[in-house]
């Protein structure tokens, strides 16, 4: 957790140029299903808090996903009474579907959501969105498991939450602390890139979004929150946990097989010091050396075990050739994935063929060493053979790394000619992948234009005319949001914060 003030406080307002007139800076989405009892007090309390504390234009969007009670009527009444409140109606259930659809249609630079029960203290909202407005971070989440958080909930929910996050850390190598807290925010340009990759339409939606963002190298800011459990929550714990575990398996399998195009998302937003050219140091060399050494050490142990096994029924030369061949195939596959970060099956056969050429060179070194040992000593001891092979393999390992890096797995960016770095004083625009941003649509679903649908017998919602298949303008010139304060002198003398 960062302790500096830059991501936790809003930037100086005089340094923020204005957005287009009438465009809200923050769009807070409240996904609801049959929440006629809690919706009105939640929206009024949130509206009052934002009016008093948030210095920019905002909007509260009620995302009603197929409610069958009086929720649509309450939402319509709130939208008519409060100008900053609007409503969307979806005829299909699913919190993830509601968030993905409304976020895709919103034009606000910062998108957030919170649960209707307001279990999270609203004083954490400004620290949540401030690093996104300043351009410091790409996503922000409230964390109930942070050291500074104050949480009141039963032991069963506490155990389930911590167990779930341990599963995420162990299976998907997630480094964020709390995936399930219903208090998150994301920059709009980031959402437009990530949402088309998210398949889940239910409660696993935001976990999948966070895992993809983290694997893509995006910055996730965590905010400690005060959180009080809602005893009347309608969430079905067992069914939700089962769906979450299925989602973990699906995403883990996709990451393991390389079917997700994360390589085109890696650090696409803003400047990253790892992208800067450093004189006389090839990019990624240190990390590749560490990975190659780890793989090489394991491969050497594997090779020695194979050699000792084959030596029981074959001579030294056949045993060496067989052990080196098997270990070379495993070594090439491990270095391909772990050391040089090549995912997917494309080029795997070519890489193995090139790896066999490297294997032949290593075979020549080790076989020559054994031949020289036999010529010098007649019948050397097995321990002497192993010592000579270790020394020969060390020399072959150095040569193997150089050939892997320069020939088998070269830097494709350098191979095709990377663009020259921008001048030091020139602003750097975020890199957006070449493919156009598609609106959010779950896998297997038919894309349909998004618009609020009246729910009889309740009146239709007053809504902003935005279609989900119309991509919002992404013409930002740098990572800092261009904003205009709405209430520059609106302060509450009774607010001691």
Short mmCIF file of C-alpha atoms in Angstrom, two decimals:
data_model
loop_
_atom_site.label_atom_id
_atom_site.label_comp_id
_atom_site.label_asym_id
_atom_site.label_seq_id
_atom_site.Cartn_x
_atom_site.Cartn_y
_atom_site.Cartn_z
CA UNK A 1 0.00 0.00 0.00
CA UNK A 2 1.40 3.38 -0.97
CA UNK A 3 1.62 5.99 1.74
CA UNK A 4 2.39 9.06 -0.36
CA UNK A 5 -0.31 11.64 -0.85
CA UNK A 6 -0.37 11.67 -4.64
CA UNK A 7 -2.78 8.77 -5.25
CA UNK A 8 -4.85 9.35 -2.15
CA UNK A 9 -5.84 12.96 -2.71
CA UNK A 10 -7.26 14.77 -5.67
CA UNK A 11 -4.80 16.81 -7.74
CA UNK A 12 -4.90 20.59 -7.45
CA UNK A 13 -8.02 21.75 -9.22
CA UNK A 14 -6.33 24.69 -10.90
CA UNK A 15 -4.15 22.20 -12.80
CA UNK A 16 -7.10 20.37 -14.31
CA UNK A 17 -8.58 21.81 -17.52
CA UNK A 18 -12.29 21.45 -18.09
CA UNK A 19 -14.08 18.51 -19.67
CA UNK A 20 -16.89 18.90 -22.15
CA UNK A 21 -19.83 20.75 -20.69
CA UNK A 22 -22.32 18.45 -19.01
CA UNK A 23 -20.02 15.41 -18.92
CA UNK A 24 -19.76 13.88 -15.44
CA UNK A 25 -16.30 13.02 -14.18
CA UNK A 26 -17.56 10.11 -12.07
CA UNK A 27 -20.31 7.62 -12.86
CA UNK A 28 -21.25 5.50 -9.83
CA UNK A 29 -23.25 2.43 -10.82
CA UNK A 30 -25.50 0.65 -8.32
CA UNK A 31 -26.50 -2.78 -9.67
CA UNK A 32 -29.82 -3.89 -8.18
CA UNK A 33 -32.15 -6.86 -8.32
CA UNK A 34 -35.37 -6.67 -6.28
CA UNK A 35 -34.07 -3.94 -3.95
CA UNK A 36 -37.17 -1.75 -3.57
CA UNK A 37 -36.62 -1.55 0.19
CA UNK A 38 -32.96 -0.41 0.22
CA UNK A 39 -32.70 1.49 -3.06
CA UNK A 40 -34.16 4.87 -2.03
CA UNK A 41 -32.16 5.37 1.22
CA UNK A 42 -28.99 4.18 -0.54
CA UNK A 43 -29.28 6.56 -3.49
CA UNK A 44 -30.29 9.55 -1.36
CA UNK A 45 -27.44 8.98 1.08
CA UNK A 46 -24.92 8.57 -1.76
CA UNK A 47 -26.25 11.63 -3.58
CA UNK A 48 -25.99 13.75 -0.45
CA UNK A 49 -22.45 12.56 0.21
CA UNK A 50 -21.24 13.25 -3.34
CA UNK A 51 -22.92 16.67 -3.40
CA UNK A 52 -21.16 17.61 -0.18
CA UNK A 53 -17.70 16.14 -0.71
CA UNK A 54 -17.03 15.49 -4.42
CA UNK A 55 -15.69 18.60 -6.21
CA UNK A 56 -16.57 17.53 -9.77
CA UNK A 57 -19.66 16.62 -11.75
CA UNK A 58 -21.01 13.15 -10.98
CA UNK A 59 -23.79 10.80 -11.95
CA UNK A 60 -25.46 7.92 -10.09
CA UNK A 61 -26.73 5.17 -12.36
CA UNK A 62 -29.20 2.58 -11.10
CA UNK A 63 -28.60 -0.59 -13.11
CA UNK A 64 -31.74 -2.65 -12.64
CA UNK A 65 -31.16 -6.16 -13.95
CA UNK A 66 -34.59 -7.79 -14.37
CA UNK A 67 -36.17 -6.87 -11.02
CA UNK A 68 -39.69 -8.21 -10.53
CA UNK A 69 -40.73 -6.11 -7.53
CA UNK A 70 -41.17 -2.35 -7.17
CA UNK A 71 -37.52 -1.52 -7.82
CA UNK A 72 -38.20 0.04 -11.27
CA UNK A 73 -40.83 2.35 -9.77
CA UNK A 74 -38.46 3.51 -7.02
CA UNK A 75 -35.68 4.06 -9.56
CA UNK A 76 -37.95 6.09 -11.82
CA UNK A 77 -39.06 8.29 -8.91
CA UNK A 78 -35.45 8.93 -7.83
CA UNK A 79 -34.41 9.78 -11.39
CA UNK A 80 -37.26 12.28 -11.63
CA UNK A 81 -36.44 13.96 -8.31
CA UNK A 82 -32.62 14.06 -8.48
CA UNK A 83 -31.02 15.46 -11.67
CA UNK A 84 -27.76 13.53 -11.11
CA UNK A 85 -29.57 10.17 -10.96
CA UNK A 86 -30.46 8.09 -13.99
CA UNK A 87 -31.61 4.52 -14.53
CA UNK A 88 -31.01 1.64 -16.90
CA UNK A 89 -33.23 -1.39 -17.21
CA UNK A 90 -31.89 -4.79 -18.35
CA UNK A 91 -34.23 -7.71 -18.94
CA UNK A 92 -31.57 -10.29 -17.99
CA UNK A 93 -30.18 -11.01 -14.53
CA UNK A 94 -26.52 -10.81 -13.60
CA UNK A 95 -24.54 -8.20 -11.70
CA UNK A 96 -21.62 -8.55 -14.09
CA UNK A 97 -23.89 -8.10 -17.09
CA UNK A 98 -25.35 -4.93 -15.58
CA UNK A 99 -21.93 -3.43 -14.77
CA UNK A 100 -20.40 -4.33 -18.13
CA UNK A 101 -23.31 -2.91 -20.11
CA UNK A 102 -23.60 0.37 -18.21
CA UNK A 103 -19.83 0.93 -18.06
CA UNK A 104 -19.55 0.35 -21.81
CA UNK A 105 -22.25 2.95 -22.45
CA UNK A 106 -20.96 5.60 -20.03
CA UNK A 107 -18.93 8.61 -21.19
CA UNK A 108 -17.56 9.47 -17.74
CA UNK A 109 -13.74 9.25 -17.43
CA UNK A 110 -13.99 7.35 -14.12
CA UNK A 111 -16.45 4.50 -13.56
CA UNK A 112 -17.25 3.03 -10.15
CA UNK A 113 -19.75 0.75 -8.53
CA UNK A 114 -20.94 -0.08 -5.03
CA UNK A 115 -23.46 -2.45 -3.53
CA UNK A 116 -26.89 -1.12 -2.69
CA UNK A 117 -26.60 -2.04 1.00
CA UNK A 118 -23.80 0.56 1.44
CA UNK A 119 -21.86 -1.80 3.69
CA UNK A 120 -18.72 0.19 2.80
CA UNK A 121 -18.30 3.57 4.47
CA UNK A 122 -18.71 6.32 1.88
CA UNK A 123 -15.73 8.26 3.25
CA UNK A 124 -13.57 5.83 1.25
CA UNK A 125 -15.13 6.88 -2.08
CA UNK A 126 -12.97 9.94 -2.67
CA UNK A 127 -9.69 8.08 -1.90
CA UNK A 128 -10.93 5.30 -4.20
CA UNK A 129 -11.36 7.44 -7.31
CA UNK A 130 -8.64 10.05 -6.68
CA UNK A 131 -5.73 7.96 -8.09
CA UNK A 132 -7.78 7.30 -11.23
CA UNK A 133 -8.57 10.98 -11.74
CA UNK A 134 -4.92 11.91 -11.25
CA UNK A 135 -3.78 9.23 -13.73
CA UNK A 136 -1.68 7.41 -11.12
CA UNK A 137 -3.61 4.13 -11.28
CA UNK A 138 -5.81 2.20 -13.71
CA UNK A 139 -8.16 0.45 -11.28
CA UNK A 140 -8.96 0.93 -7.58
CA UNK A 141 -10.56 -1.47 -5.12
CA UNK A 142 -11.76 -1.25 -1.56
CA UNK A 143 -10.09 -3.84 0.66
CA UNK A 144 -11.62 -5.26 3.82
CA UNK A 145 -8.47 -7.34 4.42
CA UNK A 146 -6.00 -4.44 4.55
CA UNK A 147 -4.26 -3.87 7.86
CA UNK A 148 -5.94 -0.48 8.39
CA UNK A 149 -9.47 -1.69 7.54
CA UNK A 150 -12.20 -1.89 10.20
CA UNK A 151 -14.64 -4.70 9.47
CA UNK A 152 -17.70 -6.00 11.32
CA UNK A 153 -19.03 -9.33 10.04
CA UNK A 154 -19.74 -12.87 11.12
CA UNK A 155 -17.11 -15.63 11.29
CA UNK A 156 -18.64 -17.59 8.41
CA UNK A 157 -18.35 -14.73 5.92
CA UNK A 158 -14.89 -13.85 7.25
CA UNK A 159 -13.69 -17.41 6.67
CA UNK A 160 -15.21 -17.64 3.18
CA UNK A 161 -13.72 -14.31 2.10
CA UNK A 162 -10.22 -15.14 3.31
CA UNK A 163 -10.35 -18.67 1.91
CA UNK A 164 -11.46 -17.36 -1.48
CA UNK A 165 -8.62 -14.85 -1.64
CA UNK A 166 -6.13 -17.58 -0.65
CA UNK A 167 -7.47 -19.67 -3.54
CA UNK A 168 -6.94 -16.75 -5.93
CA UNK A 169 -3.39 -16.27 -4.69
CA UNK A 170 -2.55 -19.95 -4.94
CA UNK A 171 -4.20 -20.71 -8.29
CA UNK A 172 -4.07 -17.46 -10.28
CA UNK A 173 -1.11 -15.80 -8.51
CA UNK A 174 -3.33 -12.80 -7.67
CA UNK A 175 -1.58 -10.12 -5.61
CA UNK A 176 -4.59 -7.93 -4.76
CA UNK A 177 -5.95 -8.56 -1.29
CA UNK A 178 -9.75 -8.47 -1.64
CA UNK A 179 -11.59 -9.50 -4.79
CA UNK A 180 -15.15 -9.54 -3.46
CA UNK A 181 -15.61 -6.15 -1.83
CA UNK A 182 -18.44 -4.39 -3.69
CA UNK A 183 -16.56 -1.11 -3.93
CA UNK A 184 -14.43 -0.68 -7.05
CA UNK A 185 -13.54 1.89 -9.72
CA UNK A 186 -11.87 1.83 -13.14
CA UNK A 187 -10.80 4.35 -15.76
CA UNK A 188 -13.04 4.38 -18.81
CA UNK A 189 -10.23 3.88 -21.34
CA UNK A 190 -9.03 0.85 -19.37
CA UNK A 191 -12.57 -0.55 -19.14
CA UNK A 192 -13.06 -0.29 -22.90
CA UNK A 193 -10.05 -2.55 -23.46
CA UNK A 194 -10.67 -5.08 -20.69
CA UNK A 195 -14.47 -5.51 -20.76
CA UNK A 196 -14.59 -7.41 -24.09
CA UNK A 197 -12.28 -10.04 -22.54
CA UNK A 198 -14.45 -10.66 -19.46
CA UNK A 199 -16.83 -13.59 -19.93
CA UNK A 200 -18.59 -13.82 -16.56
CA UNK A 201 -21.93 -12.06 -16.14
CA UNK A 202 -22.47 -12.77 -12.45
CA UNK A 203 -20.58 -12.31 -9.20
CA UNK A 204 -17.22 -13.47 -10.59
CA UNK A 205 -17.21 -10.54 -13.04
CA UNK A 206 -15.04 -8.15 -11.02
CA UNK A 207 -12.63 -10.91 -9.91
CA UNK A 208 -12.05 -11.85 -13.55
CA UNK A 209 -11.60 -8.18 -14.44
CA UNK A 210 -8.98 -7.74 -11.69
CA UNK A 211 -7.05 -10.88 -12.66
CA UNK A 212 -6.88 -9.82 -16.31
CA UNK A 213 -5.85 -6.29 -15.37
CA UNK A 214 -3.09 -7.56 -13.09
CA UNK A 215 -1.79 -10.01 -15.68
CA UNK A 216 -1.77 -7.17 -18.23
CA UNK A 217 0.54 -5.16 -15.98
CA UNK A 218 -1.99 -2.49 -15.02
CA UNK A 219 -1.77 -0.66 -11.69
CA UNK A 220 -4.40 -1.56 -9.07
CA UNK A 221 -4.73 0.81 -6.12
CA UNK A 222 -6.12 -0.58 -2.85
CA UNK A 223 -7.99 1.51 -0.29
CA UNK A 224 -8.64 0.28 3.28
CA UNK A 225 -12.35 0.53 4.03
CA UNK A 226 -14.66 0.44 7.01
CA UNK A 227 -17.20 -2.27 6.30
CA UNK A 228 -20.23 -3.51 8.21
CA UNK A 229 -21.89 -6.76 7.14
CA UNK A 230 -25.50 -6.52 5.99
CA UNK A 231 -27.45 -9.25 7.86
CA UNK A 232 -30.31 -8.97 5.34
CA UNK A 233 -28.09 -9.60 2.29
CA UNK A 234 -29.81 -11.66 -0.42
CA UNK A 235 -26.57 -13.14 -1.78
CA UNK A 236 -26.68 -16.95 -1.91
CA UNK A 237 -23.29 -17.85 -0.43
CA UNK A 238 -23.02 -21.49 -1.54
CA UNK A 239 -24.18 -20.88 -5.11
CA UNK A 240 -21.95 -17.78 -5.42
CA UNK A 241 -18.92 -19.68 -4.07
CA UNK A 242 -19.52 -22.51 -6.53
CA UNK A 243 -19.79 -20.11 -9.46
CA UNK A 244 -16.63 -18.34 -8.32
CA UNK A 245 -14.66 -21.60 -8.20
CA UNK A 246 -15.84 -22.43 -11.71
CA UNK A 247 -14.67 -19.01 -12.83
CA UNK A 248 -11.27 -19.54 -11.20
CA UNK A 249 -10.88 -22.83 -13.08
CA UNK A 250 -11.93 -21.27 -16.40
CA UNK A 251 -9.63 -18.25 -16.12
CA UNK A 252 -6.74 -20.38 -14.84
CA UNK A 253 -7.07 -22.74 -17.78
CA UNK A 254 -7.20 -19.83 -20.23
CA UNK A 255 -4.06 -18.30 -18.71
CA UNK A 256 -2.23 -21.65 -18.75
CA UNK A 257 -3.03 -22.32 -22.42
CA UNK A 258 -2.26 -18.76 -23.50
CA UNK A 259 -5.68 -18.26 -25.10
CA UNK A 260 -6.10 -14.75 -23.64
CA UNK A 261 -4.43 -11.99 -25.72
CA UNK A 262 -2.74 -10.40 -22.71
CA UNK A 263 0.45 -9.73 -24.67
CA UNK A 264 -1.27 -6.89 -26.53
CA UNK A 265 -2.54 -5.39 -23.27
CA UNK A 266 0.73 -5.33 -21.34
CA UNK A 267 1.27 -1.83 -19.98
CA UNK A 268 -0.79 -0.04 -22.68
CA UNK A 269 -1.73 2.97 -20.55
CA UNK A 270 0.70 5.79 -19.91
CA UNK A 271 4.45 5.86 -19.39
CA UNK A 272 6.21 2.92 -17.76
CA UNK A 273 9.87 3.07 -16.71
CA UNK A 274 10.34 -0.52 -17.82
CA UNK A 275 9.69 0.59 -21.42
CA UNK A 276 12.53 3.10 -21.44
CA UNK A 277 15.74 2.35 -23.27
CA UNK A 278 18.79 1.87 -21.05
CA UNK A 279 22.22 2.10 -22.60
CA UNK A 280 24.15 -1.19 -22.95
CA UNK A 281 21.48 -3.27 -21.16
CA UNK A 282 19.25 -5.42 -23.43
CA UNK A 283 15.59 -5.24 -22.45
CA UNK A 284 14.51 -7.99 -20.07
CA UNK A 285 18.01 -9.47 -19.80
CA UNK A 286 18.09 -9.69 -15.99
CA UNK A 287 14.70 -11.38 -15.75
CA UNK A 288 15.54 -13.78 -18.58
CA UNK A 289 18.85 -14.70 -16.96
CA UNK A 290 17.13 -15.55 -13.68
CA UNK A 291 14.46 -17.62 -15.42
CA UNK A 292 17.01 -19.39 -17.61
CA UNK A 293 19.21 -20.25 -14.61
CA UNK A 294 16.26 -21.72 -12.70
CA UNK A 295 15.11 -23.76 -15.70
CA UNK A 296 18.70 -24.75 -16.46
CA UNK A 297 19.31 -25.98 -12.92
CA UNK A 298 16.17 -28.10 -12.93
CA UNK A 299 16.98 -29.39 -16.42
CA UNK A 300 20.49 -30.40 -15.32
CA UNK A 301 19.11 -32.42 -12.40
CA UNK A 302 16.58 -34.00 -14.75
CA UNK A 303 19.34 -34.79 -17.24
CA UNK A 304 21.60 -36.39 -14.59
CA UNK A 305 18.74 -38.56 -13.33
CA UNK A 306 17.97 -39.68 -16.87
CA UNK A 307 21.64 -40.36 -17.61
CA UNK A 308 22.03 -42.44 -14.46
CA UNK A 309 18.93 -44.43 -15.39
CA UNK A 310 19.91 -45.01 -19.03
CA UNK A 311 23.47 -45.90 -17.99
CA UNK A 312 22.15 -49.03 -16.29
CA UNK A 313 21.45 -50.70 -19.64
CA UNK A 314 23.45 -48.66 -22.22
CA UNK A 315 26.92 -47.31 -22.77
CA UNK A 316 27.96 -43.78 -21.82
CA UNK A 317 27.49 -42.31 -25.30
CA UNK A 318 23.95 -43.69 -25.95
CA UNK A 319 22.88 -42.86 -22.38
CA UNK A 320 24.19 -39.30 -22.76
CA UNK A 321 22.44 -38.81 -26.11
CA UNK A 322 19.08 -40.14 -24.86
CA UNK A 323 19.18 -38.15 -21.61
CA UNK A 324 20.19 -34.97 -23.41
CA UNK A 325 17.47 -35.39 -26.04
CA UNK A 326 14.64 -35.83 -23.52
CA UNK A 327 15.87 -33.04 -21.25
CA UNK A 328 16.43 -30.72 -24.23
CA UNK A 329 12.77 -31.00 -25.32
CA UNK A 330 11.60 -30.25 -21.77
CA UNK A 331 14.16 -27.43 -21.44
CA UNK A 332 13.03 -25.74 -24.67
CA UNK A 333 9.35 -25.92 -23.64
CA UNK A 334 10.08 -24.52 -20.15
CA UNK A 335 12.28 -21.69 -21.44
CA UNK A 336 9.74 -20.85 -24.12
CA UNK A 337 7.00 -20.26 -21.56
CA UNK A 338 8.80 -19.18 -18.39
CA UNK A 339 11.99 -17.43 -19.52
CA UNK A 340 11.00 -15.74 -22.77
CA UNK A 341 7.23 -15.41 -22.12
CA UNK A 342 6.03 -17.02 -25.37
CA UNK A 343 2.38 -18.08 -24.92
CA UNK A 344 0.09 -20.10 -27.11
CA UNK A 345 0.89 -22.84 -29.59
CA UNK A 346 2.00 -20.65 -32.49
CA UNK A 347 5.56 -21.43 -33.53
CA UNK A 348 5.96 -24.23 -30.96
CA UNK A 349 7.10 -26.79 -33.55
CA UNK A 350 9.62 -24.36 -35.06
CA UNK A 351 10.94 -23.50 -31.61
CA UNK A 352 11.42 -27.19 -30.79
CA UNK A 353 13.22 -27.75 -34.09
CA UNK A 354 15.56 -24.86 -33.37
CA UNK A 355 15.97 -26.18 -29.85
CA UNK A 356 17.10 -29.51 -31.28
CA UNK A 357 19.82 -27.71 -33.24
CA UNK A 358 20.94 -26.15 -29.96
CA UNK A 359 20.73 -29.65 -28.47
CA UNK A 360 23.04 -30.98 -31.19
CA UNK A 361 25.63 -28.38 -30.26
CA UNK A 362 25.34 -29.35 -26.59
CA UNK A 363 25.59 -33.02 -27.58
CA UNK A 364 28.80 -32.31 -29.45
CA UNK A 365 30.29 -30.59 -26.40
CA UNK A 366 29.32 -33.30 -23.90
CA UNK A 367 30.09 -36.21 -26.22
CA UNK A 368 33.46 -34.70 -27.03
CA UNK A 369 34.17 -34.37 -23.32
CA UNK A 370 33.29 -38.02 -22.72
CA UNK A 371 35.41 -39.12 -25.67
CA UNK A 372 38.35 -37.15 -24.34
CA UNK A 373 37.86 -38.70 -20.89
CA UNK A 374 37.78 -42.23 -22.32
CA UNK A 375 40.92 -41.58 -24.37
CA UNK A 376 42.75 -40.26 -21.33
CA UNK A 377 41.80 -42.75 -18.61
CA UNK A 378 40.53 -46.01 -20.10
CA UNK A 379 37.65 -46.87 -17.70
CA UNK A 380 36.86 -43.74 -15.61
CA UNK A 381 34.68 -43.94 -12.50
CA UNK A 382 31.00 -42.99 -12.71
CA UNK A 383 31.56 -39.99 -10.42
CA UNK A 384 34.32 -38.74 -12.74
CA UNK A 385 31.98 -39.03 -15.73
CA UNK A 386 29.33 -36.98 -13.91
CA UNK A 387 31.86 -34.27 -12.96
CA UNK A 388 33.04 -33.95 -16.56
CA UNK A 389 29.46 -33.84 -17.81
CA UNK A 390 28.54 -31.09 -15.31
CA UNK A 391 31.46 -28.95 -16.51
CA UNK A 392 30.57 -29.58 -20.16
CA UNK A 393 26.93 -28.79 -19.51
CA UNK A 394 27.85 -25.47 -17.87
CA UNK A 395 29.68 -24.44 -21.02
CA UNK A 396 26.79 -25.67 -23.16
CA UNK A 397 24.32 -23.76 -20.97
CA UNK A 398 25.99 -20.42 -21.63
CA UNK A 399 25.97 -21.10 -25.36
CA UNK A 400 22.35 -22.32 -25.18
CA UNK A 401 21.18 -19.08 -23.54
CA UNK A 402 22.88 -16.93 -26.16
CA UNK A 403 21.37 -18.97 -28.99
CA UNK A 404 17.92 -19.01 -27.38
CA UNK A 405 17.94 -15.24 -26.91
CA UNK A 406 19.40 -14.29 -30.28
CA UNK A 407 17.97 -17.00 -32.56
CA UNK A 408 15.18 -19.18 -31.12
CA UNK A 409 13.25 -16.54 -29.08
CA UNK A 410 14.47 -13.14 -30.34
CA UNK A 411 12.92 -9.85 -29.28
CA UNK A 412 10.23 -9.46 -31.96
CA UNK A 413 9.87 -5.75 -31.23
CA UNK A 414 13.54 -5.15 -31.97
CA UNK A 415 13.37 -7.53 -34.93
CA UNK A 416 10.69 -5.48 -36.65
CA UNK A 417 12.10 -2.15 -35.61
CA UNK A 418 10.59 -0.48 -32.57
CA UNK A 419 9.53 3.09 -32.95
CA UNK A 420 11.99 5.68 -31.76
CA UNK A 421 11.38 6.97 -28.25
CA UNK A 422 9.57 10.27 -27.95
CA UNK A 423 11.45 13.42 -27.13
CA UNK A 424 11.84 13.99 -23.38
CA UNK A 425 9.50 16.96 -23.37
CA UNK A 426 6.89 15.51 -25.68
CA UNK A 427 3.70 14.16 -24.05
CA UNK A 428 3.25 10.46 -24.41
CA UNK A 429 -0.21 9.30 -25.40
CA UNK A 430 -1.52 6.00 -24.06
CA UNK A 431 -1.07 3.10 -26.44
CA UNK A 432 -4.39 1.57 -27.46
CA UNK A 433 -4.40 -1.84 -29.15
CA UNK A 434 -5.00 -1.80 -32.91
CA UNK A 435 -8.26 -3.68 -32.70
CA UNK A 436 -11.27 -1.41 -32.19
CA UNK A 437 -12.92 -1.49 -28.79
CA UNK A 438 -15.98 -3.68 -28.83
CA UNK A 439 -18.84 -3.02 -26.44
CA UNK A 440 -19.20 -5.38 -23.53
CA UNK A 441 -20.82 -8.65 -24.54
CA UNK A 442 -20.45 -11.95 -22.66
CA UNK A 443 -19.04 -14.89 -24.60
CA UNK A 444 -21.70 -16.69 -26.61
CA UNK A 445 -24.18 -13.82 -26.33
CA UNK A 446 -25.68 -12.06 -29.30
CA UNK A 447 -24.73 -8.39 -29.41
CA UNK A 448 -27.84 -6.21 -29.31
CA UNK A 449 -28.23 -2.44 -29.09
CA UNK A 450 -28.53 -1.35 -25.49
CA UNK A 451 -31.36 0.88 -24.41
CA UNK A 452 -33.55 1.08 -21.30
CA UNK A 453 -36.66 -1.06 -21.63
CA UNK A 454 -39.92 -0.04 -19.91
CA UNK A 455 -41.11 -2.56 -17.36
CA UNK A 456 -44.87 -2.77 -17.19
CA UNK A 457 -46.83 -1.78 -15.22
CA UNK A 458 -44.14 0.58 -14.00
CA UNK A 459 -43.31 3.75 -15.93
CA UNK A 460 -40.17 3.81 -18.08
CA UNK A 461 -36.95 5.32 -16.80
CA UNK A 462 -35.77 8.79 -17.84
CA UNK A 463 -32.38 7.88 -19.26
CA UNK A 464 -29.52 9.33 -21.23
CA UNK A 465 -29.70 8.25 -24.87
CA UNK A 466 -26.56 6.10 -25.10
CA UNK A 467 -26.25 2.82 -26.96
CA UNK A 468 -23.90 0.14 -25.75
CA UNK A 469 -22.57 -0.50 -29.27
CA UNK A 470 -21.47 3.10 -29.72
CA UNK A 471 -17.92 3.40 -28.45
CA UNK A 472 -17.29 6.59 -26.54
CA UNK A 473 -14.60 8.95 -27.71
CA UNK A 474 -11.13 7.96 -26.41
CA UNK A 475 -9.23 11.04 -27.46
CA UNK A 476 -7.25 11.63 -24.25
CA UNK A 477 -3.80 13.07 -24.88
CA UNK A 478 -2.20 11.96 -21.62
CA UNK A 479 -2.99 9.95 -18.53
CA UNK A 480 -4.40 12.89 -16.54
CA UNK A 481 -8.14 13.44 -16.63
CA UNK A 482 -9.27 16.86 -17.87
CA UNK A 483 -11.74 18.07 -15.28
CA UNK A 484 -13.56 21.14 -14.02
CA UNK A 485 -14.67 21.66 -10.41
CA UNK A 486 -18.39 21.97 -9.96
CA UNK A 487 -18.49 23.45 -6.46
CA UNK A 488 -15.17 25.31 -6.02
CA UNK A 489 -16.35 27.01 -2.82
CA UNK A 490 -18.72 24.35 -1.54
CA UNK A 491 -17.28 23.23 1.78
CA UNK A 492 -18.97 21.91 4.86
CA UNK A 493 -17.61 23.65 8.02
CA UNK A 494 -18.95 20.78 10.09
CA UNK A 495 -16.94 18.21 8.15
CA UNK A 496 -13.70 17.77 10.10
CA UNK A 497 -12.11 15.61 7.44
#
